[in-house]
C-alpha positions as a LaTeX table, in Angstrom:
\begin{tabular}{lrrr}
\hline
Residue & $x$ (\AA) & $y$ (\AA) & $z$ (\AA) \\
\hline
Met1 & 13.00 & $-4.63$ & 4.54 \\
Leu2 & 14.58 & $-1.52$ & 7.11 \\
Cys3 & 12.50 & 0.83 & 5.78 \\
His4 & 9.46 & $-1.28$ & 6.29 \\
Cys5 & 10.83 & $-2.36$ & 9.88 \\
Leu6 & 10.64 & 1.69 & 10.34 \\
Ala7 & 7.12 & 1.81 & 9.71 \\
Tyr8 & 6.15 & $-0.95$ & 11.79 \\
Gln9 & 3.52 & $-2.85$ & 10.30 \\
Arg10 & 4.07 & $-6.00$ & 10.89 \\
Thr11 & 5.98 & $-8.27$ & 9.18 \\
Leu12 & 6.74 & $-8.04$ & 5.09 \\
Val13 & 5.43 & $-11.63$ & 5.03 \\
Thr14 & 2.41 & $-11.19$ & 6.27 \\
Trp15 & 1.81 & $-7.65$ & 4.70 \\
Val16 & 2.46 & $-9.17$ & 1.26 \\
Arg17 & 0.28 & $-12.32$ & 2.11 \\
Asp18 & $-2.59$ & $-9.45$ & 3.02 \\
His19 & $-1.98$ & $-7.42$ & 0.11 \\
Arg20 & $-2.28$ & $-10.52$ & $-2.00$ \\
Leu21 & $-5.72$ & $-11.45$ & $-0.31$ \\
His22 & $-6.81$ & $-8.40$ & $-1.05$ \\
His23 & $-6.19$ & $-7.96$ & $-4.43$ \\
Lys24 & $-7.87$ & $-11.26$ & $-5.11$ \\
Tyr25 & $-11.03$ & $-10.73$ & $-3.12$ \\
Ser26 & $-11.01$ & $-6.73$ & $-2.72$ \\
Asp27 & $-13.70$ & $-6.27$ & $-0.52$ \\
Thr28 & $-15.41$ & $-9.22$ & 0.02 \\
Asp29 & $-15.14$ & $-11.14$ & 3.56 \\
Ala30 & $-11.77$ & $-13.00$ & 2.43 \\
Asp31 & $-10.44$ & $-9.34$ & 2.17 \\
Pro32 & $-8.21$ & $-8.62$ & 5.50 \\
His33 & $-9.69$ & $-4.97$ & 5.23 \\
Asn34 & $-13.03$ & $-5.62$ & 3.44 \\
Ser35 & $-14.23$ & $-1.76$ & 3.05 \\
Ser36 & $-17.72$ & $-3.28$ & 3.20 \\
Arg37 & $-17.56$ & $-3.73$ & 6.82 \\
Gly38 & $-17.36$ & 0.38 & 6.53 \\
Phe39 & $-14.80$ & 2.74 & 6.76 \\
Phe40 & $-13.66$ & 2.45 & 10.23 \\
Phe41 & $-13.11$ & $-1.03$ & 9.87 \\
Ser42 & $-10.93$ & $-0.95$ & 6.37 \\
His43 & $-9.18$ & 1.89 & 8.52 \\
Ile44 & $-7.85$ & 0.19 & 11.21 \\
Gly45 & $-10.81$ & $-2.12$ & 13.08 \\
Trp46 & $-9.78$ & $-4.91$ & 10.99 \\
Leu47 & $-6.48$ & $-4.92$ & 13.42 \\
Leu48 & $-8.58$ & $-5.11$ & 16.38 \\
Val49 & $-10.33$ & $-8.15$ & 15.78 \\
Lys50 & $-9.85$ & $-11.39$ & 14.93 \\
Asn51 & $-9.76$ & $-12.37$ & 11.03 \\
His52 & $-13.09$ & $-12.87$ & 8.98 \\
Pro53 & $-13.27$ & $-17.21$ & 9.09 \\
Glu54 & $-12.74$ & $-16.61$ & 5.12 \\
Val55 & $-10.02$ & $-14.81$ & 5.35 \\
Glu56 & $-8.36$ & $-17.62$ & 7.58 \\
Lys57 & $-9.95$ & $-20.19$ & 5.06 \\
Arg58 & $-7.95$ & $-17.99$ & 1.82 \\
Lys59 & $-4.75$ & $-16.91$ & 3.45 \\
Gly60 & $-3.66$ & $-20.69$ & 3.00 \\
Leu61 & $-4.20$ & $-20.91$ & $-0.53$ \\
Val62 & $-2.06$ & $-17.50$ & $-1.52$ \\
Asp63 & 0.85 & $-18.68$ & $-2.72$ \\
Met64 & 3.93 & $-17.04$ & $-1.18$ \\
Ser65 & 6.39 & $-19.44$ & $-2.11$ \\
Asp66 & 8.36 & $-16.47$ & $-3.74$ \\
Val67 & 8.55 & $-14.56$ & $-0.41$ \\
Tyr68 & 9.77 & $-17.46$ & 1.91 \\
Ala69 & 12.21 & $-18.06$ & $-0.93$ \\
Asn70 & 13.56 & $-14.42$ & 0.05 \\
Pro71 & 16.16 & $-14.59$ & 2.95 \\
Val72 & 15.52 & $-11.00$ & 3.81 \\
Leu73 & 12.09 & $-11.34$ & 4.02 \\
Met74 & 12.41 & $-14.14$ & 5.93 \\
Tyr75 & 15.35 & $-12.87$ & 8.62 \\
Gln76 & 12.65 & $-10.40$ & 9.33 \\
Lys77 & 9.78 & $-12.48$ & 9.88 \\
Arg78 & 12.35 & $-14.81$ & 12.20 \\
Asn79 & 13.73 & $-11.68$ & 13.83 \\
Ala80 & 10.75 & $-9.66$ & 13.93 \\
Lys81 & 10.21 & $-9.29$ & 17.82 \\
Trp82 & 13.15 & $-7.59$ & 18.74 \\
Leu83 & 14.26 & $-6.35$ & 15.19 \\
Leu84 & 10.68 & $-3.89$ & 14.40 \\
Pro85 & 10.76 & $-1.64$ & 17.61 \\
Leu86 & 14.58 & $-1.44$ & 17.38 \\
Ile87 & 14.19 & 0.09 & 13.98 \\
Ser88 & 11.02 & 1.62 & 14.77 \\
Phe89 & 11.58 & 2.99 & 18.06 \\
Gly90 & 14.82 & 2.43 & 19.27 \\
Val91 & 17.13 & 4.11 & 16.48 \\
Pro92 & 15.01 & 7.36 & 15.48 \\
Val93 & 14.72 & 8.13 & 19.33 \\
Gly94 & 17.98 & 7.55 & 20.30 \\
Ile95 & 19.89 & 9.45 & 17.14 \\
His96 & 17.52 & 12.57 & 17.95 \\
Tyr97 & 18.73 & 11.77 & 21.89 \\
Met98 & 22.61 & 11.96 & 20.63 \\
Leu99 & 21.85 & 15.02 & 18.97 \\
Gly100 & 20.62 & 16.79 & 22.09 \\
Glu101 & 17.07 & 16.46 & 22.39 \\
Ser102 & 15.44 & 15.43 & 25.80 \\
Phe103 & 14.59 & 11.82 & 25.91 \\
Ser104 & 10.86 & 12.84 & 26.29 \\
Val105 & 10.67 & 14.91 & 23.58 \\
Cys106 & 12.68 & 12.44 & 21.25 \\
Trp107 & 10.03 & 9.96 & 22.14 \\
His108 & 6.77 & 11.44 & 21.72 \\
Leu109 & 7.97 & 13.06 & 18.13 \\
Asn110 & 8.22 & 9.97 & 17.14 \\
Ile111 & 5.10 & 8.18 & 18.64 \\
Val112 & 3.21 & 11.08 & 16.09 \\
Arg113 & 5.86 & 10.08 & 13.30 \\
Tyr114 & 4.23 & 6.71 & 13.86 \\
Met115 & 0.78 & 7.84 & 13.87 \\
Leu116 & 0.74 & 10.16 & 11.20 \\
Asp117 & 2.86 & 7.37 & 9.06 \\
Ser118 & 0.16 & 4.45 & 10.02 \\
Asn119 & $-2.84$ & 6.77 & 9.42 \\
Leu120 & $-1.60$ & 7.61 & 5.68 \\
Thr121 & $-1.04$ & 4.03 & 4.81 \\
Phe122 & $-4.71$ & 2.82 & 6.19 \\
Leu123 & $-6.08$ & 5.78 & 4.40 \\
Thr124 & $-4.96$ & 3.42 & 1.48 \\
Asn125 & $-7.69$ & 0.78 & 2.46 \\
Ser126 & $-10.50$ & 3.34 & 3.71 \\
Leu127 & $-10.63$ & 6.47 & 1.89 \\
Ala128 & $-9.32$ & 5.39 & $-1.51$ \\
His129 & $-12.41$ & 2.90 & $-1.17$ \\
Ser130 & $-14.89$ & 4.98 & $-0.43$ \\
Trp131 & $-14.59$ & 8.14 & $-2.02$ \\
Gly132 & $-13.22$ & 9.66 & $-5.57$ \\
Tyr133 & $-13.27$ & 8.63 & $-9.42$ \\
Arg134 & $-12.72$ & 5.76 & $-11.19$ \\
Pro135 & $-11.28$ & 6.39 & $-14.44$ \\
Tyr136 & $-10.40$ & 2.91 & $-15.37$ \\
Asp137 & $-13.39$ & 0.35 & $-13.83$ \\
Lys138 & $-16.71$ & 2.00 & $-12.63$ \\
Thr139 & $-17.55$ & $-1.58$ & $-10.50$ \\
Met140 & $-14.69$ & $-1.43$ & $-8.41$ \\
Val141 & $-14.81$ & 0.33 & $-5.16$ \\
Ala142 & $-11.38$ & 1.28 & $-5.68$ \\
Cys143 & $-10.87$ & 4.79 & $-6.53$ \\
Gln144 & $-8.65$ & 7.88 & $-7.33$ \\
Asn145 & $-8.30$ & 10.22 & $-5.11$ \\
Phe146 & $-6.12$ & 13.14 & $-5.28$ \\
Pro147 & $-5.88$ & 14.32 & $-1.80$ \\
Leu148 & $-4.40$ & 11.12 & $-0.86$ \\
Leu149 & $-1.88$ & 11.04 & $-3.57$ \\
Leu150 & $-0.25$ & 14.47 & $-2.27$ \\
Ala151 & $-0.52$ & 12.70 & 1.21 \\
Thr152 & 1.36 & 9.45 & 0.38 \\
Met153 & 3.58 & 10.84 & $-1.94$ \\
Gly154 & 1.48 & 8.30 & $-4.94$ \\
Asp155 & $-0.15$ & 6.08 & $-3.57$ \\
Gly156 & $-3.71$ & 7.83 & $-4.76$ \\
Phe157 & $-4.16$ & 6.57 & $-7.93$ \\
His158 & $-5.70$ & 3.44 & $-6.69$ \\
Asn159 & $-8.63$ & 2.86 & $-9.39$ \\
Phe160 & $-5.46$ & 2.17 & $-11.68$ \\
His161 & $-3.86$ & 0.10 & $-8.88$ \\
His162 & $-6.83$ & $-2.42$ & $-8.76$ \\
Ala163 & $-7.28$ & $-2.24$ & $-12.28$ \\
Phe164 & $-3.76$ & $-2.93$ & $-13.45$ \\
Pro165 & $-2.39$ & $-4.55$ & $-10.44$ \\
Trp166 & 0.61 & $-5.93$ & $-12.22$ \\
Asp167 & 1.86 & $-2.07$ & $-13.37$ \\
Tyr168 & 4.82 & $-1.02$ & $-11.24$ \\
Arg169 & 4.11 & 2.17 & $-11.55$ \\
Gly170 & 0.68 & 2.21 & $-9.74$ \\
Ala171 & $-0.17$ & 5.12 & $-12.30$ \\
Glu172 & $-0.87$ & 5.64 & $-15.59$ \\
Leu173 & 1.89 & 7.57 & $-16.35$ \\
Gly174 & 4.38 & 7.30 & $-13.62$ \\
Asn175 & 2.62 & 10.83 & $-12.68$ \\
Gly176 & 6.41 & 12.59 & $-12.64$ \\
Cys177 & 7.20 & 14.85 & $-9.43$ \\
Ile178 & 3.93 & 13.53 & $-7.69$ \\
Asn179 & 4.33 & 9.96 & $-7.57$ \\
His180 & 7.81 & 9.39 & $-5.41$ \\
Val181 & 6.88 & 5.98 & $-4.83$ \\
Thr182 & 7.21 & 4.91 & $-8.61$ \\
Lys183 & 10.59 & 7.45 & $-8.78$ \\
Phe184 & 12.47 & 5.42 & $-6.01$ \\
Ile185 & 11.45 & 2.24 & $-7.98$ \\
Asp186 & 12.92 & 3.66 & $-10.87$ \\
Phe187 & 15.95 & 4.72 & $-9.01$ \\
Cys188 & 16.23 & 1.42 & $-7.68$ \\
Ala189 & 16.18 & 0.12 & $-11.29$ \\
Ser190 & 18.60 & 2.38 & $-12.22$ \\
Lys191 & 21.04 & 0.70 & $-10.23$ \\
Gly192 & 20.05 & $-2.78$ & $-11.16$ \\
Trp193 & 18.46 & $-3.23$ & $-7.80$ \\
Ala194 & 14.74 & $-3.90$ & $-9.26$ \\
Tyr195 & 14.15 & $-5.06$ & $-12.78$ \\
Asp196 & 11.71 & $-7.13$ & $-14.75$ \\
Leu197 & 9.23 & $-3.91$ & $-14.29$ \\
Lys198 & 5.95 & $-4.59$ & $-15.67$ \\
Val199 & 3.63 & $-1.97$ & $-17.17$ \\
Ala200 & 0.14 & $-1.50$ & $-18.81$ \\
Ser201 & 0.46 & $-0.71$ & $-22.40$ \\
Glu202 & $-1.36$ & 2.73 & $-23.66$ \\
Gly203 & $-3.51$ & 0.58 & $-25.71$ \\
Val204 & $-4.95$ & $-1.74$ & $-23.19$ \\
Ile205 & $-5.01$ & 1.08 & $-20.66$ \\
Arg206 & $-6.99$ & 3.20 & $-23.04$ \\
Asn207 & $-9.67$ & 0.26 & $-23.79$ \\
Arg208 & $-9.92$ & $-0.36$ & $-20.08$ \\
Met209 & $-11.33$ & 3.46 & $-19.54$ \\
Lys210 & $-13.21$ & 3.25 & $-22.57$ \\
Arg211 & $-14.80$ & $-0.16$ & $-21.59$ \\
Thr212 & $-15.79$ & $-0.18$ & $-17.93$ \\
Gly213 & $-13.75$ & 3.57 & $-17.43$ \\
Asp214 & $-16.86$ & 6.19 & $-15.41$ \\
Gly215 & $-16.25$ & 8.35 & $-18.26$ \\
Thr216 & $-13.11$ & 10.99 & $-16.78$ \\
Asp217 & $-9.68$ & 11.08 & $-17.30$ \\
Leu218 & $-6.64$ & 10.21 & $-14.32$ \\
Trp219 & $-7.21$ & 13.40 & $-13.05$ \\
Gly220 & $-10.96$ & 13.00 & $-12.51$ \\
Arg221 & $-11.83$ & 15.53 & $-15.17$ \\
Lys222 & $-15.06$ & 14.27 & $-17.56$ \\
Met223 & $-13.51$ & 13.19 & $-21.03$ \\
Val224 & $-15.43$ & 14.02 & $-24.39$ \\
Glu225 & $-14.13$ & 11.27 & $-26.46$ \\
Phe226 & $-11.10$ & 8.68 & $-26.00$ \\
\hline
\end{tabular}
Protein backbone atom coordinates (compact mmCIF):
# COMPACT_ATOMS: atom_id res chain seq x y z
CA MET A 1 0.00 0.00 0.00
CA LEU A 2 2.85 2.38 0.84
CA CYS A 3 4.57 1.57 -2.47
CA HIS A 4 1.32 2.36 -4.24
CA CYS A 5 1.16 5.68 -2.38
CA LEU A 6 4.67 6.42 -3.68
CA ALA A 7 3.36 6.00 -7.25
CA TYR A 8 0.46 8.42 -6.52
CA GLN A 9 -2.01 6.72 -8.87
CA ARG A 10 -5.18 7.48 -6.94
CA THR A 11 -6.26 4.95 -4.30
CA LEU A 12 -5.86 1.20 -4.50
CA VAL A 13 -9.63 0.81 -4.23
CA THR A 14 -10.09 2.90 -7.38
CA TRP A 15 -7.13 1.23 -9.09
CA VAL A 16 -8.48 -2.28 -8.47
CA ARG A 17 -11.98 -1.33 -9.59
CA ASP A 18 -10.73 0.21 -12.84
CA HIS A 19 -8.43 -2.75 -13.49
CA ARG A 20 -11.28 -5.21 -13.05
CA LEU A 21 -13.40 -3.14 -15.43
CA HIS A 22 -10.50 -3.10 -17.88
CA HIS A 23 -10.29 -6.89 -17.92
CA LYS A 24 -14.01 -7.55 -18.01
CA TYR A 25 -14.76 -5.02 -20.76
CA SER A 26 -11.36 -4.70 -22.47
CA ASP A 27 -11.18 -2.12 -25.26
CA THR A 28 -14.88 -1.27 -25.17
CA ASP A 29 -16.66 1.84 -23.91
CA ALA A 30 -16.94 0.21 -20.47
CA ASP A 31 -13.13 0.01 -20.27
CA PRO A 32 -11.88 3.14 -18.42
CA HIS A 33 -8.84 3.44 -20.73
CA ASN A 34 -10.41 2.02 -23.89
CA SER A 35 -7.61 1.73 -26.48
CA SER A 36 -10.08 1.86 -29.38
CA ARG A 37 -10.39 5.60 -28.60
CA GLY A 38 -6.77 6.14 -29.58
CA PHE A 39 -3.24 5.92 -28.18
CA PHE A 40 -3.36 9.25 -26.32
CA PHE A 41 -6.69 8.47 -24.68
CA SER A 42 -5.58 5.05 -23.44
CA HIS A 43 -2.25 6.49 -22.27
CA ILE A 44 -3.32 9.54 -20.27
CA GLY A 45 -6.34 11.16 -21.91
CA TRP A 46 -8.77 9.01 -19.94
CA LEU A 47 -7.56 10.71 -16.75
CA LEU A 48 -8.27 14.16 -18.19
CA VAL A 49 -11.96 13.70 -19.04
CA LYS A 50 -15.08 12.36 -17.39
CA ASN A 51 -15.71 8.62 -17.56
CA HIS A 52 -17.74 7.31 -20.47
CA PRO A 53 -21.38 6.65 -19.40
CA GLU A 54 -20.77 2.91 -19.87
CA VAL A 55 -17.92 3.03 -17.34
CA GLU A 56 -20.18 4.80 -14.84
CA LYS A 57 -22.91 2.25 -15.49
CA ARG A 58 -20.68 -0.81 -15.11
CA LYS A 59 -18.40 0.20 -12.26
CA GLY A 60 -21.19 -0.24 -9.74
CA LEU A 61 -21.56 -3.85 -10.88
CA VAL A 62 -17.96 -4.83 -10.11
CA ASP A 63 -17.62 -7.07 -7.05
CA MET A 64 -15.37 -5.15 -4.66
CA SER A 65 -16.33 -6.95 -1.45
CA ASP A 66 -12.83 -8.38 -0.96
CA VAL A 67 -11.28 -4.93 -1.30
CA TYR A 68 -13.77 -3.26 1.04
CA ALA A 69 -13.03 -5.97 3.62
CA ASN A 70 -9.31 -5.16 3.59
CA PRO A 71 -8.51 -2.71 6.44
CA VAL A 72 -5.21 -1.57 4.91
CA LEU A 73 -6.80 -0.60 1.60
CA MET A 74 -9.68 1.13 3.33
CA TYR A 75 -7.25 3.05 5.54
CA GLN A 76 -5.57 4.38 2.41
CA LYS A 77 -8.93 5.32 0.90
CA ARG A 78 -10.03 7.23 4.02
CA ASN A 79 -6.73 9.09 4.35
CA ALA A 80 -5.76 9.50 0.69
CA LYS A 81 -5.81 13.32 0.70
CA TRP A 82 -2.81 13.54 3.02
CA LEU A 83 -1.26 10.06 2.82
CA LEU A 84 -0.59 9.98 -0.94
CA PRO A 85 1.14 13.39 -1.23
CA LEU A 86 3.09 12.73 1.97
CA ILE A 87 4.51 9.39 0.77
CA SER A 88 4.93 10.34 -2.88
CA PHE A 89 6.39 13.83 -2.44
CA GLY A 90 7.00 14.70 1.20
CA VAL A 91 9.06 11.66 2.22
CA PRO A 92 11.45 11.38 -0.77
CA VAL A 93 11.99 15.14 -0.97
CA GLY A 94 12.54 15.33 2.79
CA ILE A 95 15.04 12.46 2.84
CA HIS A 96 17.16 13.91 0.06
CA TYR A 97 16.97 17.38 1.60
CA MET A 98 18.31 16.01 4.89
CA LEU A 99 21.18 14.41 2.97
CA GLY A 100 22.34 17.84 1.88
CA GLU A 101 20.68 18.51 -1.48
CA SER A 102 18.99 21.84 -2.11
CA PHE A 103 15.20 21.87 -1.91
CA SER A 104 14.97 22.77 -5.61
CA VAL A 105 17.08 19.77 -6.67
CA CYS A 106 15.14 17.42 -4.36
CA TRP A 107 11.77 18.64 -5.61
CA HIS A 108 12.55 18.57 -9.31
CA LEU A 109 14.28 15.17 -9.19
CA ASN A 110 11.21 13.73 -7.50
CA ILE A 111 8.96 15.30 -10.14
CA VAL A 112 11.08 13.62 -12.84
CA ARG A 113 10.82 10.31 -10.94
CA TYR A 114 7.05 10.68 -10.72
CA MET A 115 6.69 11.51 -14.42
CA LEU A 116 8.82 8.55 -15.52
CA ASP A 117 7.04 6.13 -13.20
CA SER A 118 3.59 7.32 -14.27
CA ASN A 119 4.29 7.18 -18.01
CA LEU A 120 5.83 3.73 -17.81
CA THR A 121 2.67 2.57 -16.08
CA PHE A 122 0.49 4.30 -18.69
CA LEU A 123 2.38 2.53 -21.51
CA THR A 124 0.86 -0.74 -20.31
CA ASN A 125 -2.55 0.68 -21.25
CA SER A 126 -1.46 2.32 -24.51
CA LEU A 127 1.61 0.71 -26.11
CA ALA A 128 0.74 -2.80 -24.92
CA HIS A 129 -2.69 -2.36 -26.51
CA SER A 130 -1.44 -1.13 -29.86
CA TRP A 131 1.82 -2.77 -30.94
CA GLY A 132 3.36 -6.22 -30.47
CA TYR A 133 2.66 -9.90 -31.02
CA ARG A 134 -0.12 -12.14 -29.73
CA PRO A 135 1.02 -15.71 -29.12
CA TYR A 136 -1.89 -16.63 -26.84
CA ASP A 137 -4.90 -14.93 -28.39
CA LYS A 138 -4.73 -13.03 -31.66
CA THR A 139 -8.33 -11.82 -31.24
CA MET A 140 -7.32 -9.66 -28.26
CA VAL A 141 -5.99 -6.13 -28.62
CA ALA A 142 -3.53 -6.66 -25.77
CA CYS A 143 -0.13 -7.79 -27.00
CA GLN A 144 3.36 -8.79 -25.94
CA ASN A 145 5.90 -5.98 -26.11
CA PHE A 146 9.56 -6.71 -25.36
CA PRO A 147 10.81 -3.09 -24.97
CA LEU A 148 7.99 -2.43 -22.51
CA LEU A 149 8.88 -5.63 -20.68
CA LEU A 150 12.39 -4.33 -20.07
CA ALA A 151 11.26 -0.81 -19.18
CA THR A 152 8.70 -1.98 -16.60
CA MET A 153 10.76 -4.90 -15.25
CA GLY A 154 8.20 -7.52 -16.20
CA ASP A 155 4.92 -5.95 -17.30
CA GLY A 156 5.27 -6.47 -21.05
CA PHE A 157 3.73 -9.93 -21.44
CA HIS A 158 0.32 -8.33 -21.84
CA ASN A 159 -1.28 -10.80 -24.25
CA PHE A 160 -0.59 -13.53 -21.70
CA HIS A 161 -1.92 -11.35 -18.88
CA HIS A 162 -5.23 -10.85 -20.69
CA ALA A 163 -5.49 -14.46 -21.86
CA PHE A 164 -4.84 -15.73 -18.31
CA PRO A 165 -5.64 -12.79 -15.98
CA TRP A 166 -5.72 -15.05 -12.92
CA ASP A 167 -2.10 -16.23 -13.39
CA TYR A 168 -0.12 -14.27 -10.80
CA ARG A 169 3.09 -14.45 -12.86
CA GLY A 170 1.72 -12.31 -15.68
CA ALA A 171 3.97 -14.33 -18.00
CA GLU A 172 4.16 -17.90 -19.27
CA LEU A 173 7.29 -18.96 -17.40
CA GLY A 174 7.63 -16.21 -14.84
CA ASN A 175 10.52 -15.31 -17.15
CA GLY A 176 13.35 -15.47 -14.66
CA CYS A 177 15.41 -12.41 -13.92
CA ILE A 178 13.47 -10.27 -16.42
CA ASN A 179 10.17 -10.32 -14.54
CA HIS A 180 10.98 -8.59 -11.25
CA VAL A 181 7.27 -8.18 -10.50
CA THR A 182 6.86 -11.96 -10.31
CA LYS A 183 10.09 -12.28 -8.32
CA PHE A 184 8.75 -9.82 -5.75
CA ILE A 185 5.53 -11.84 -5.38
CA ASP A 186 7.62 -15.04 -5.07
CA PHE A 187 9.63 -13.38 -2.29
CA CYS A 188 6.42 -12.43 -0.48
CA ALA A 189 5.16 -15.99 -0.87
CA SER A 190 8.37 -17.35 0.65
CA LYS A 191 7.67 -15.22 3.74
CA GLY A 192 4.02 -16.26 3.92
CA TRP A 193 2.80 -12.77 2.94
CA ALA A 194 1.32 -13.99 -0.37
CA TYR A 195 -0.54 -17.26 -0.75
CA ASP A 196 -3.03 -19.20 -2.89
CA LEU A 197 -1.06 -18.15 -5.98
CA LYS A 198 -2.70 -19.41 -9.17
CA VAL A 199 -0.95 -20.36 -12.41
CA ALA A 200 -2.13 -21.64 -15.77
CA SER A 201 -0.92 -25.17 -16.44
CA GLU A 202 1.49 -25.84 -19.29
CA GLY A 203 -1.17 -27.88 -21.11
CA VAL A 204 -3.76 -25.11 -20.88
CA ILE A 205 -1.24 -22.55 -22.15
CA ARG A 206 -0.11 -24.67 -25.10
CA ASN A 207 -3.67 -25.54 -26.11
CA ARG A 208 -4.65 -21.86 -25.98
CA MET A 209 -1.67 -20.91 -28.15
CA LYS A 210 -2.57 -23.60 -30.69
CA ARG A 211 -6.25 -22.66 -30.74
CA THR A 212 -6.17 -18.85 -30.73
CA GLY A 213 -2.53 -17.69 -30.95
CA ASP A 214 -0.90 -15.87 -33.87
CA GLY A 215 1.74 -18.58 -34.38
CA THR A 216 4.53 -16.95 -32.36
CA ASP A 217 6.11 -18.11 -29.13
CA LEU A 218 6.26 -16.05 -25.95
CA TRP A 219 9.25 -14.09 -27.33
CA GLY A 220 7.59 -13.28 -30.67
CA ARG A 221 9.47 -15.86 -32.72
CA LYS A 222 7.52 -17.83 -35.32
CA MET A 223 6.80 -21.35 -34.14
CA VAL A 224 7.28 -24.15 -36.67
CA GLU A 225 4.99 -26.50 -34.78
CA PHE A 226 3.29 -26.83 -31.41
